[in-house]
């Protein structure tokens, strides 16, 4: 008697049904036809390469990328760059899609005589994978973690500041604590690595700033006293501007002032006074200007060499919470790039040269000047080009509650803003146009951070989760639960390997792909 | 939709008459005239009652004004803003941390995993059917067979409940004894919040009382804690949470409960 097979299980049946459904969909018919195309730079609008004629069937983004590389003479596989193409029909904000071009061809909007300008932009040559799992949850801090920052050189060192009055440096390769930086008598509110990875500055509730040797974890000299209230923000002088052997940094405090410190002599170089309320954020720009945002609703721009006020930008109607520069990621990493240790130049002059080149490359898209975006309690953000005008380029509205954090992507093409209305919003950095709302968090979003290749974004929220987002589609890439309580700080390592986060549950978490 | 909200329903569907705002404004503006006239012209017992009423109103008004003034006062910042460490971007914000304290206490408790199945009131007084139900004897047939009961205890009735026709309604739950909200206490923190009741989960007396939604001492109810902002480890909002009733609602006229954590 033959064996009777059991009837298929429900799983088998659904799998078979899904397979059947997939098989039904035939690939859409692509008409015979050709299209004249011209690649243009998405930022400047200049033509890239000659006009070429391509058959409609070959108009996929992958083929275009290959074509553009060969047109520009980058034939060696090592030289090839990945390109991203934008929609040539209408305004150049959406993605390039082959279907739309074919549709336009069919309904007669484009013809073989007309040429199609396809905006393109080179993407990062390296690709960061979305973090998916928590590789280490390291205990050590005795209180909430208030701030976290990766070293500019590599993802193996993470510094965190905590409410237990210490800062710690963690070895992320092994998931162990490396140094405990004791000395402050108040919560450590800010940690900032110098761009050459030598010094770590910590600012605290006890009104002082301390400097630490980042390698050995030992204090460098005495606490820097001068502020009369706690420190809100610290920003180092960009590497290419720094006088050799005399690194400086700026600190913003609740006492309404900004101080510029010399990290070697440990004295105040200058005190910039003028704000009428707490200074919430300070950034040292690559063109020798210092940008500061304050609760007095103004943004002030200072000349770092002379200590004079250059501009005051007034537009916001409430506290300015945060500001970001389009060159932030370059200024933070200085001469360190994605190629790692072996690409670091030998001499100081070469290092400065490289840092300068990186800075100039980052500002190239915006015509050689840096842009500024400010987030405020009035639920709006403003995009500025202070080198050109003191009038804002664009007012960015859409958030329904205070905007707490704003950040530029590493390539300077996107802006992400995190608000107390549980949303993260993505904006085009070129003109400040709204792109996507990233919905998913169920509580205020405190911080967000782009991956160094600008393809992903990670956000930290009060709802105890981190979420990784795909910025191209505006969809969630990965949900990262694990923290027991609010997540206050998140940072994506400059080499893209790891994400570090910390919050109220006192454990540092390192996330990995 | 509850049956009695027909006026709201009408305004939602058809709107208000065009001069509604003006009329209400004028009526409010003339209120003082009416009050003054009554105060001057009423005599005897009516005058006394009116003065009493007015006195109470004025107390309420003064209280409100005082509260408003307190809200406007800007107090000087304390030296250390709070005992809980906060990042710099949250420092100058005055957030109420009440609900948050609740949720973290709940989380700590859950981590201990102790006393998971114990409830605050393990034993309850038995309530007989005679005490719970009153036999309704109205009408010829109802009285003859006496099949109809009225529940003498407070009940919870869902928002979309409509009464059945008289002929089929075996249990009457009186409108006056229905409750929608409970005063829920968090046992560790001693915080009490008024929360909407979602459902009656278990009445230990009798499964039928659970079905009928009878609220007696010891009953487990589900309350809506969404406004407390509790979040699970996965980042989802906690909506309902169980609580046990701690008072004799029929004697007190309110529902007091303790949250089960």
XYZ file of C-alpha atoms in Angstrom:
774
model
C 0.000 0.000 0.000
C 1.407 3.312 -0.967
C 2.143 5.844 1.739
C -0.327 8.690 1.742
C 1.329 12.047 2.231
C -0.226 14.250 4.890
C -2.096 17.274 3.573
C 0.123 20.378 3.313
C 0.351 22.464 6.456
C -0.920 26.001 6.554
C 2.604 27.366 6.231
C 3.226 25.262 3.132
C -0.057 26.364 1.663
C 0.610 30.082 2.217
C 4.126 29.692 0.815
C 2.750 28.001 -2.281
C 0.120 30.697 -2.667
C 2.741 33.431 -2.341
C 4.898 31.723 -4.956
C 1.941 31.505 -7.286
C 1.207 35.191 -6.807
C 4.791 36.121 -7.584
C 4.809 34.075 -10.743
C 1.776 35.847 -12.126
C 3.498 39.235 -12.249
C 5.237 39.459 -15.571
C 7.862 42.187 -16.070
C 6.297 45.283 -17.633
C 6.757 45.751 -21.336
C 9.486 48.256 -22.208
C 8.894 49.943 -25.547
C 11.577 50.153 -28.203
C 12.945 53.637 -28.126
C 15.850 55.837 -27.282
C 16.299 58.853 -25.070
C 18.859 61.635 -25.233
C 20.191 62.288 -21.771
C 22.569 64.769 -20.225
C 23.900 64.292 -16.694
C 23.964 67.441 -14.586
C 25.345 68.132 -11.168
C 22.484 68.179 -8.656
C 24.050 71.002 -6.640
C 25.384 73.390 -9.262
C 23.447 72.325 -12.346
C 26.628 72.040 -14.450
C 26.786 69.430 -17.181
C 28.709 66.259 -16.433
C 29.997 64.525 -19.560
C 28.577 64.770 -23.096
C 24.995 64.233 -24.254
C 24.409 60.544 -24.909
C 21.595 58.515 -26.386
C 20.453 55.513 -24.391
C 17.742 52.982 -25.160
C 14.818 53.047 -22.723
C 15.454 49.484 -21.611
C 18.882 50.468 -20.352
C 17.759 53.429 -18.257
C 18.032 51.737 -14.884
C 19.963 53.688 -12.208
C 22.576 50.957 -12.036
C 23.302 51.221 -15.769
C 23.337 55.008 -15.578
C 25.883 54.889 -12.791
C 28.120 52.663 -14.908
C 27.651 54.918 -17.928
C 28.422 58.105 -16.025
C 31.565 56.600 -14.571
C 32.835 55.644 -17.992
C 31.852 59.044 -19.456
C 33.878 60.770 -16.775
C 36.841 58.508 -17.469
C 36.659 56.583 -14.220
C 37.112 53.240 -15.891
C 39.317 51.636 -13.285
C 37.046 49.740 -10.832
C 38.869 51.359 -7.903
C 38.047 54.860 -9.183
C 34.363 54.267 -9.756
C 31.937 56.251 -7.631
C 28.371 55.278 -6.822
C 25.958 57.943 -8.092
C 22.482 58.802 -7.069
C 20.097 60.119 -9.706
C 17.142 62.423 -9.228
C 13.922 62.813 -11.109
C 14.568 64.692 -14.371
C 10.876 65.480 -14.918
C 9.635 68.415 -12.916
C 11.689 69.646 -9.982
C 14.695 67.597 -9.033
C 13.644 66.412 -5.611
C 12.343 62.894 -6.119
C 14.190 59.767 -7.055
C 15.024 58.834 -10.626
C 12.786 56.043 -11.821
C 12.884 54.214 -15.115
C 9.109 53.702 -15.128
C 8.394 57.407 -15.029
C 10.730 58.121 -17.934
C 9.091 55.352 -19.946
C 5.673 56.679 -19.050
C 6.661 60.184 -20.126
C 7.971 58.734 -23.392
C 4.719 56.881 -23.996
C 2.414 59.803 -23.302
C 4.536 62.107 -25.415
C 5.927 64.469 -22.746
C 9.440 63.629 -23.891
C 10.537 62.700 -27.366
C 13.717 61.407 -28.904
C 14.614 64.943 -29.988
C 14.364 66.440 -26.520
C 17.217 65.877 -24.137
C 16.592 64.886 -20.555
C 18.721 66.526 -17.858
C 19.293 63.964 -15.132
C 20.605 65.508 -11.916
C 23.161 63.281 -10.230
C 25.222 63.365 -7.105
C 28.172 61.225 -6.082
C 27.524 59.222 -2.958
C 29.990 58.039 -0.358
C 32.222 55.313 -1.814
C 31.842 53.261 1.327
C 28.565 51.837 2.521
C 27.409 51.701 6.110
C 25.105 48.872 7.056
C 22.170 49.545 9.336
C 22.860 48.598 12.901
C 20.702 45.650 13.869
C 21.783 44.295 17.205
C 23.184 45.367 20.513
C 26.700 44.002 20.691
C 27.367 45.210 24.219
C 25.478 46.704 27.118
C 28.181 47.922 29.431
C 27.432 48.891 32.988
C 29.710 51.169 34.888
C 28.121 54.552 35.293
C 26.293 55.062 38.535
C 23.776 57.527 37.126
C 22.061 58.454 33.871
C 24.263 58.929 30.845
C 23.810 62.449 29.539
C 26.082 62.618 26.546
C 28.022 60.271 24.287
C 30.563 60.870 21.577
C 32.762 58.623 19.450
C 36.386 59.389 18.868
C 37.015 61.020 15.474
C 39.713 58.494 14.633
C 37.864 55.218 14.983
C 34.774 53.553 16.321
C 36.700 51.698 19.014
C 36.660 54.564 21.487
C 33.476 56.062 22.905
C 33.360 58.763 25.581
C 30.304 59.261 27.763
C 29.447 61.803 30.412
C 27.132 60.929 33.241
C 25.183 62.201 36.194
C 27.541 60.356 38.565
C 30.110 63.167 38.025
C 32.461 61.094 35.922
C 33.149 60.689 32.258
C 34.231 57.346 30.906
C 36.058 56.169 27.846
C 34.953 52.770 26.582
C 36.756 50.248 24.445
C 34.053 49.270 21.978
C 36.041 46.438 20.376
C 35.894 44.384 23.542
C 32.934 46.108 25.185
C 34.859 47.028 28.305
C 35.467 50.238 30.231
C 38.874 51.728 29.470
C 39.262 54.846 31.581
C 37.213 56.533 34.251
C 37.720 60.279 34.217
C 37.107 61.425 37.766
C 37.418 64.971 38.935
C 34.241 66.875 38.253
C 32.002 67.708 41.169
C 28.806 67.951 39.109
C 27.078 66.090 36.322
C 29.142 65.828 33.166
C 26.960 67.464 30.523
C 29.244 67.594 27.472
C 32.134 65.592 26.105
C 34.039 66.716 23.015
C 37.009 65.101 21.293
C 39.543 67.333 19.650
C 39.655 66.653 15.903
C 43.198 65.233 16.143
C 41.964 62.689 18.710
C 44.485 63.836 21.330
C 42.397 65.643 23.909
C 38.976 65.067 25.399
C 37.205 68.077 26.885
C 34.396 67.601 29.384
C 32.063 70.311 30.593
C 30.102 69.955 33.743
C 27.388 71.216 36.042
C 30.119 72.408 38.438
C 30.895 75.314 36.010
C 34.304 73.944 35.033
C 35.780 72.297 31.988
C 38.420 69.621 32.284
C 40.821 68.342 29.689
C 41.959 64.735 29.533
C 44.569 62.838 27.623
C 42.413 60.681 25.390
C 44.936 57.831 25.172
C 45.962 57.543 28.805
C 42.830 58.864 30.452
C 44.796 61.199 32.701
C 43.823 64.783 33.450
C 45.744 67.517 31.643
C 46.319 70.284 34.120
C 43.732 71.816 36.368
C 40.052 72.441 35.757
C 39.383 75.463 33.594
C 37.467 77.927 35.694
C 35.792 81.023 34.385
C 32.161 80.237 33.746
C 29.770 80.994 36.551
C 27.076 78.559 35.460
C 27.072 75.113 33.895
C 28.463 74.308 30.467
C 25.966 73.600 27.698
C 28.176 72.945 24.734
C 31.828 72.666 23.677
C 33.247 72.977 20.167
C 36.880 72.563 19.123
C 38.674 74.789 16.654
C 38.764 73.081 13.241
C 42.081 71.379 12.610
C 42.948 73.332 9.485
C 42.518 76.669 11.276
C 44.437 75.827 14.380
C 47.846 77.314 15.043
C 50.205 74.347 15.297
C 50.661 73.359 18.937
C 47.943 75.680 20.174
C 44.581 73.954 19.988
C 41.655 76.044 21.129
C 38.016 75.398 21.845
C 34.877 77.369 22.582
C 32.468 76.642 25.397
C 28.931 77.909 25.806
C 27.438 78.257 29.210
C 24.268 78.987 31.059
C 25.927 82.209 32.336
C 25.151 83.845 28.936
C 28.766 83.844 27.748
C 30.961 81.927 25.362
C 34.592 81.456 26.260
C 37.431 80.566 23.974
C 40.115 78.564 25.728
C 43.665 77.735 24.873
C 44.021 74.040 25.650
C 47.791 74.256 26.219
C 48.150 77.306 28.429
C 44.676 76.572 29.862
C 43.617 80.189 29.959
C 40.667 81.990 28.517
C 41.668 83.560 25.229
C 38.519 85.555 24.929
C 35.127 85.785 26.502
C 32.344 86.550 24.052
C 29.543 88.334 25.799
C 26.428 89.668 24.194
C 23.783 87.026 24.586
C 21.024 87.916 26.995
C 20.129 84.354 28.043
C 21.582 80.902 28.324
C 23.736 79.946 25.329
C 22.434 76.570 24.275
C 24.839 75.600 21.520
C 28.142 76.738 20.042
C 29.829 75.598 16.833
C 33.215 76.636 15.484
C 32.920 76.931 11.732
C 35.555 76.110 9.183
C 35.802 79.668 7.886
C 36.946 81.136 11.184
C 33.563 82.069 12.540
C 31.961 80.912 15.744
C 28.212 80.366 15.661
C 26.213 80.451 18.863
C 22.535 79.836 19.555
C 20.875 81.118 22.642
C 17.676 81.112 24.624
C 17.427 84.861 23.962
C 16.074 83.896 20.481
C 19.105 85.099 18.572
C 21.950 83.419 16.764
C 25.211 85.312 16.947
C 28.227 84.921 14.725
C 31.627 85.859 16.107
C 35.005 86.314 14.509
C 37.226 83.724 16.178
C 40.434 85.628 15.527
C 39.415 89.025 16.868
C 36.570 88.040 19.140
C 34.192 90.549 17.600
C 30.562 90.108 16.772
C 30.052 89.713 13.033
C 26.323 89.155 12.672
C 23.251 88.665 14.754
C 20.573 86.526 13.142
C 17.126 87.245 14.460
C 14.190 85.274 13.175
C 13.201 82.822 15.823
C 10.360 83.598 18.169
C 11.457 81.402 21.051
C 14.558 79.676 22.457
C 17.014 78.463 19.876
C 17.841 74.958 21.020
C 20.401 73.673 18.635
C 22.319 74.586 15.531
C 24.140 72.517 12.983
C 26.634 73.292 10.254
C 26.740 71.591 6.892
C 30.409 70.859 7.590
C 29.966 69.454 11.089
C 31.069 65.928 10.306
C 34.186 67.080 8.441
C 35.193 69.540 11.139
C 34.672 66.922 13.791
C 36.915 64.364 12.124
C 39.599 66.744 10.807
C 42.101 64.740 8.802
C 40.595 61.321 9.620
C 38.654 59.826 6.757
C 36.985 56.548 5.910
C 40.268 54.985 4.809
C 41.384 54.539 8.391
C 44.756 54.761 10.056
C 46.977 54.210 7.063
C 45.592 57.263 5.289
C 46.630 59.662 8.057
C 49.399 61.948 6.840
C 52.754 62.080 8.627
C 53.503 65.713 9.252
C 51.411 68.449 10.770
C 51.492 70.494 7.584
C 50.165 67.575 5.569
C 47.493 66.914 8.141
C 46.384 70.514 7.994
C 46.393 70.354 4.228
C 44.223 67.238 4.264
C 41.790 68.688 6.789
C 41.536 71.807 4.630
C 40.919 69.753 1.493
C 38.210 67.775 3.230
C 36.562 70.967 4.415
C 36.647 72.486 0.959
C 35.238 69.323 -0.590
C 32.376 69.415 1.893
C 31.461 73.009 1.068
C 31.819 72.537 -2.686
C 28.158 71.650 -3.173
C 26.986 74.929 -1.610
C 29.450 77.090 -3.516
C 32.275 77.073 -0.991
C 30.370 78.428 1.989
C 28.938 76.629 4.936
C 25.282 76.554 5.772
C 23.665 76.762 9.102
C 20.403 75.343 10.350
C 18.883 76.290 13.678
C 16.152 74.535 15.646
C 13.934 76.335 18.038
C 11.190 76.084 20.603
C 8.879 77.979 18.239
C 8.494 74.658 16.363
C 10.343 75.904 13.305
C 13.825 75.765 11.888
C 15.660 78.226 9.725
C 18.276 77.568 7.089
C 20.942 80.275 6.814
C 23.863 81.134 4.600
C 25.540 83.666 6.877
C 28.453 84.321 4.530
C 26.029 85.675 1.938
C 23.187 87.194 3.854
C 21.764 87.634 7.305
C 18.326 86.794 5.971
C 17.296 83.161 6.242
C 17.248 81.050 3.115
C 14.205 79.129 4.185
C 11.876 78.746 7.114
C 11.189 75.084 7.738
C 7.825 74.427 9.323
C 6.054 71.185 10.010
C 6.919 70.156 13.518
C 4.056 70.433 15.944
C 6.116 70.818 19.087
C 9.536 72.125 20.004
C 12.403 71.028 17.807
C 15.176 69.791 20.017
C 17.908 68.621 17.728
C 18.899 69.214 14.152
C 21.692 67.735 12.128
C 23.182 67.834 8.657
C 24.071 64.635 6.864
C 27.767 64.008 6.289
C 27.554 64.935 2.596
C 25.586 68.063 3.453
C 22.621 67.135 1.258
C 20.023 66.441 3.944
C 18.856 67.840 7.225
C 17.194 65.773 9.932
C 15.306 67.333 12.805
C 14.098 65.650 15.973
C 11.153 67.134 17.762
C 9.166 66.685 20.912
C 6.159 65.794 18.715
C 7.533 62.214 18.387
C 8.593 62.697 14.774
C 11.849 63.008 12.946
C 11.633 65.041 9.774
C 13.947 65.035 6.802
C 14.583 68.147 4.738
C 16.503 68.924 1.619
C 19.550 70.910 2.690
C 19.833 72.700 -0.643
C 16.599 74.663 -0.374
C 15.071 73.542 2.906
C 12.195 71.692 1.248
C 10.414 69.054 3.257
C 11.110 65.455 2.224
C 9.835 62.891 4.714
C 8.386 62.471 8.142
C 9.817 59.503 9.976
C 7.020 58.263 12.161
C 7.458 55.466 14.639
C 8.525 56.846 17.958
C 5.810 57.105 20.575
C 7.514 59.693 22.772
C 9.647 62.804 22.226
C 12.720 62.219 20.089
C 15.777 63.619 21.804
C 18.618 63.181 19.341
C 19.320 61.901 15.873
C 22.494 61.138 14.006
C 23.310 60.390 10.361
C 25.536 57.552 9.331
C 28.784 58.808 7.762
C 27.668 57.708 4.303
C 24.401 59.708 4.739
C 22.216 56.768 3.767
C 20.913 55.999 7.250
C 19.765 57.877 10.292
C 19.474 56.748 13.874
C 17.211 58.469 16.387
C 16.988 58.186 20.150
C 13.794 58.769 22.009
C 12.154 58.969 25.369
C 10.210 55.811 24.516
C 13.341 53.741 25.350
C 14.095 52.747 21.775
C 16.496 53.673 19.063
C 15.287 53.482 15.507
C 17.394 53.305 12.377
C 15.827 54.865 9.282
C 16.529 54.592 5.603
C 16.690 58.233 4.520
C 16.127 57.516 0.835
C 12.708 55.957 1.322
C 11.847 57.523 4.665
C 11.003 54.096 6.051
C 12.218 52.471 9.191
C 15.245 50.267 8.588
C 15.606 48.782 12.018
C 13.881 49.069 15.372
C 16.360 48.824 18.212
C 14.711 48.178 21.554
C 16.898 47.288 24.482
C 17.280 50.295 26.705
C 15.332 50.046 29.915
C 14.567 53.744 30.072
C 14.829 57.028 28.168
C 17.717 57.329 25.732
C 19.419 60.694 26.121
C 22.402 60.439 23.823
C 23.230 58.688 20.583
C 26.195 58.881 18.279
C 27.173 57.119 15.070
C 30.888 56.474 14.811
C 32.643 58.457 12.065
C 33.745 55.240 10.373
C 30.180 53.905 10.432
C 30.930 50.678 12.245
C 29.036 51.259 15.446
C 26.355 53.261 17.130
C 26.696 54.137 20.796
C 23.837 55.196 23.017
C 23.220 55.941 26.637
C 20.375 57.068 28.779
C 18.602 56.907 32.044
C 19.158 53.177 32.549
C 22.882 53.829 33.210
C 24.146 51.267 30.690
C 26.049 52.205 27.559
C 24.876 50.224 24.584
C 26.974 49.590 21.514
C 25.019 48.671 18.402
C 26.435 46.789 15.493
C 25.175 45.514 12.152
C -22.377 56.534 20.836
C -24.226 57.002 24.099
C -27.897 57.568 23.594
C -28.250 60.741 25.568
C -25.847 62.866 23.514
C -28.326 63.695 20.806
C -27.760 67.427 21.039
C -24.029 67.064 20.471
C -24.777 64.731 17.609
C -27.074 67.263 16.047
C -24.514 70.065 16.264
C -21.879 67.800 14.771
C -24.131 67.004 11.856
C -25.760 70.316 11.177
C -23.667 72.898 12.971
C -25.064 75.700 15.065
C -27.258 78.598 14.145
C -25.239 81.400 12.645
C -25.599 83.858 15.492
C -24.786 81.291 18.170
C -21.477 82.871 19.213
C -23.001 86.310 19.473
C -25.949 85.058 21.501
C -23.778 83.206 23.980
C -21.503 86.212 24.319
C -24.442 88.488 24.973
C -25.985 86.084 27.424
C -22.736 85.842 29.325
C -22.377 89.593 29.294
C -25.834 90.055 30.790
C -25.361 87.456 33.510
C -24.203 90.090 35.955
C -27.431 92.023 35.506
C -29.553 89.035 36.419
C -27.403 88.226 39.424
C -27.591 91.782 40.668
C -31.324 91.925 40.258
C -31.800 88.716 42.215
C -29.452 89.841 44.965
C -31.343 93.081 45.380
C -34.901 91.906 45.086
C -35.190 88.392 46.488
C -36.693 88.162 49.934
C -36.986 85.519 52.637
C -35.829 81.927 52.166
C -35.107 82.424 48.514
C -32.798 85.299 49.306
C -30.988 83.145 51.849
C -30.548 80.280 49.409
C -29.408 82.659 46.715
C -26.808 84.264 48.984
C -25.485 80.844 49.892
C -25.129 79.860 46.274
C -23.470 83.118 45.384
C -21.101 82.824 48.326
C -19.908 79.430 47.094
C -19.465 80.708 43.584
C -17.360 83.587 44.797
C -15.110 81.258 46.781
C -14.547 79.181 43.676
C -13.826 82.302 41.661
C -11.263 83.573 44.153
C -9.553 80.191 44.227
C -9.287 80.160 40.487
C -7.880 83.631 40.376
C -5.288 82.714 42.974
C -4.283 79.634 40.996
C -3.925 81.678 37.866
C -1.733 84.194 39.650
C 0.483 81.442 41.024
C 0.935 80.102 37.546
C 2.156 83.454 36.319
C 4.760 83.927 39.030
C 8.254 83.193 37.797
C 10.181 81.682 40.647
C 13.951 81.852 40.761
C 15.734 78.746 39.573
C 16.971 76.405 42.249
C 20.727 75.903 42.399
C 20.579 72.286 41.326
C 17.536 72.058 39.057
C 16.585 68.567 40.118
C 18.040 65.538 41.751
C 17.659 63.451 38.657
C 20.474 64.025 36.161
C 19.261 65.473 32.891
C 21.070 66.285 29.667
C 21.729 69.947 28.973
C 18.913 70.176 26.438
C 16.329 69.273 29.064
C 17.719 71.368 31.898
C 15.694 74.541 31.736
C 12.454 72.821 30.875
C 9.927 72.282 33.602
C 8.592 68.871 32.777
C 6.217 67.128 35.069
C 7.935 63.940 36.043
C 5.032 62.457 37.960
C 3.903 59.962 35.390
C 7.480 59.123 34.578
C 8.222 58.286 38.194
C 5.234 55.994 38.061
C 6.481 54.092 35.080
C 10.026 53.631 36.317
C 8.741 52.401 39.663
C 6.601 49.884 37.839
C 9.596 48.764 35.836
C 11.732 48.310 38.927
C 8.999 46.307 40.506
C 8.668 44.103 37.484
C 12.400 43.464 37.531
C 12.056 41.997 40.999
C 9.433 39.554 39.742
C 8.177 39.062 43.268
C 4.545 38.921 44.230
C 3.398 38.636 40.665
C 0.072 37.039 41.468
C -0.741 38.604 44.791
C -3.430 41.246 44.938
C -3.843 43.879 47.629
C -7.192 42.572 48.822
C -7.033 38.772 48.867
C -10.359 38.208 50.649
C -13.737 39.758 50.024
C -17.026 39.692 51.847
C -19.580 37.495 50.155
C -22.586 39.280 48.736
C -25.777 37.293 48.397
C -28.110 37.575 45.473
C -30.794 39.020 47.729
C -28.516 41.917 48.594
C -27.315 42.396 45.057
C -30.671 42.312 43.294
C -33.986 43.917 43.990
C -36.975 42.240 42.448
C -38.860 44.614 40.168
C -42.606 44.390 40.596
C -44.135 46.871 38.229
C -46.816 45.910 35.803
C -49.145 43.012 35.927
C -47.107 40.290 34.272
C -43.769 41.336 35.678
C -45.162 41.324 39.148
C -46.842 37.954 38.696
C -43.748 36.116 37.565
C -41.246 38.528 39.171
C -38.507 37.795 36.675
C -36.998 41.260 36.533
C -34.085 42.397 38.721
C -32.601 45.738 39.507
C -28.935 45.780 40.528
C -28.469 47.647 43.772
C -24.679 48.033 43.502
C -22.628 50.426 41.367
C -21.875 49.155 37.904
C -19.640 49.910 34.976
C -21.431 50.030 31.653
C -19.505 50.288 28.415
C -19.821 53.492 26.371
C -21.730 51.869 23.518
C -24.349 50.163 25.672
C -28.004 50.620 24.820
C -30.772 49.269 26.994
C -32.825 46.444 25.648
C -36.604 46.713 25.212
C -38.516 46.537 28.462
C -39.870 43.127 27.632
C -36.412 41.597 27.362
C -34.439 43.515 29.950
C -33.845 41.111 32.835
C -31.274 43.157 34.703
C -31.607 46.897 35.137
C -28.454 48.798 35.878
C -29.612 52.157 37.223
C -28.138 55.243 35.584
C -27.382 56.834 38.937
C -25.154 53.979 39.976
C -23.037 53.860 36.860
C -19.367 54.881 37.005
C -16.935 55.749 34.248
C -13.896 56.790 36.226
C -11.911 55.423 39.125
C -9.434 57.081 41.468
C -6.425 54.864 41.025
C -3.555 54.900 43.499
C -0.073 53.735 42.762
C 0.843 51.733 45.872
C 4.569 52.567 46.077
C 4.425 56.218 45.199
C 1.141 57.111 46.795
C 0.177 59.038 43.667
C -3.533 59.050 42.939
C -4.876 59.774 39.481
C -8.404 59.699 38.162
C -8.498 57.325 35.208
C -11.253 56.076 32.918
C -12.377 52.497 33.444
C -12.078 50.288 30.379
C -13.732 47.121 31.605
C -14.467 44.903 34.570
C -12.080 41.996 34.472
C -13.144 39.884 37.416
C -15.671 40.174 40.142
C -14.635 37.586 42.722
C -18.209 37.168 43.966
C -19.708 35.597 40.921
C -18.839 35.318 37.238
C -22.254 36.732 36.403
C -21.386 39.944 38.248
C -18.292 40.199 36.070
C -20.521 40.059 33.024
C -22.876 42.641 34.442
C -19.963 44.917 35.340
C -20.768 45.170 39.023
C -18.239 47.203 40.999
C -17.791 45.887 44.532
C -14.869 45.867 46.888
C -12.179 43.545 45.563
C -13.252 43.672 41.920
C -10.453 43.721 39.366
C -10.981 46.439 36.762
C -8.971 47.547 33.773
C -8.143 51.247 33.682
C -6.851 53.408 30.865
C -3.339 54.528 31.808
C -2.395 56.022 28.450
C -2.202 59.537 29.845
C 0.478 58.410 32.286
C 2.728 57.692 29.315
C 3.907 54.270 30.389
C 5.969 52.504 27.741
C 6.925 48.861 27.353
C 10.488 47.739 26.755
C 9.676 47.450 23.058
C 8.653 51.081 22.862
C 4.905 50.572 22.686
C 2.543 52.651 24.753
C 0.868 50.811 27.596
C -2.840 51.383 27.339
C -4.729 49.324 29.860
C -3.579 48.184 33.242
C -5.393 46.289 35.969
C -6.438 47.686 39.314
C -8.345 46.369 42.305
C -11.193 48.247 43.954
C -10.466 49.009 47.587
C -13.607 50.695 48.852
C -17.274 49.908 49.157
C -18.383 51.958 46.185
C -22.067 51.625 47.051
C -21.478 53.390 50.365
C -18.984 56.003 49.230
C -20.257 57.185 45.888
C -16.866 56.889 44.228
C -14.592 54.133 42.987
C -11.171 53.922 44.592
C -8.703 51.388 43.279
C -5.109 50.382 43.630
C -2.936 49.639 40.621
C -1.636 46.092 40.327
C 2.076 46.270 39.526
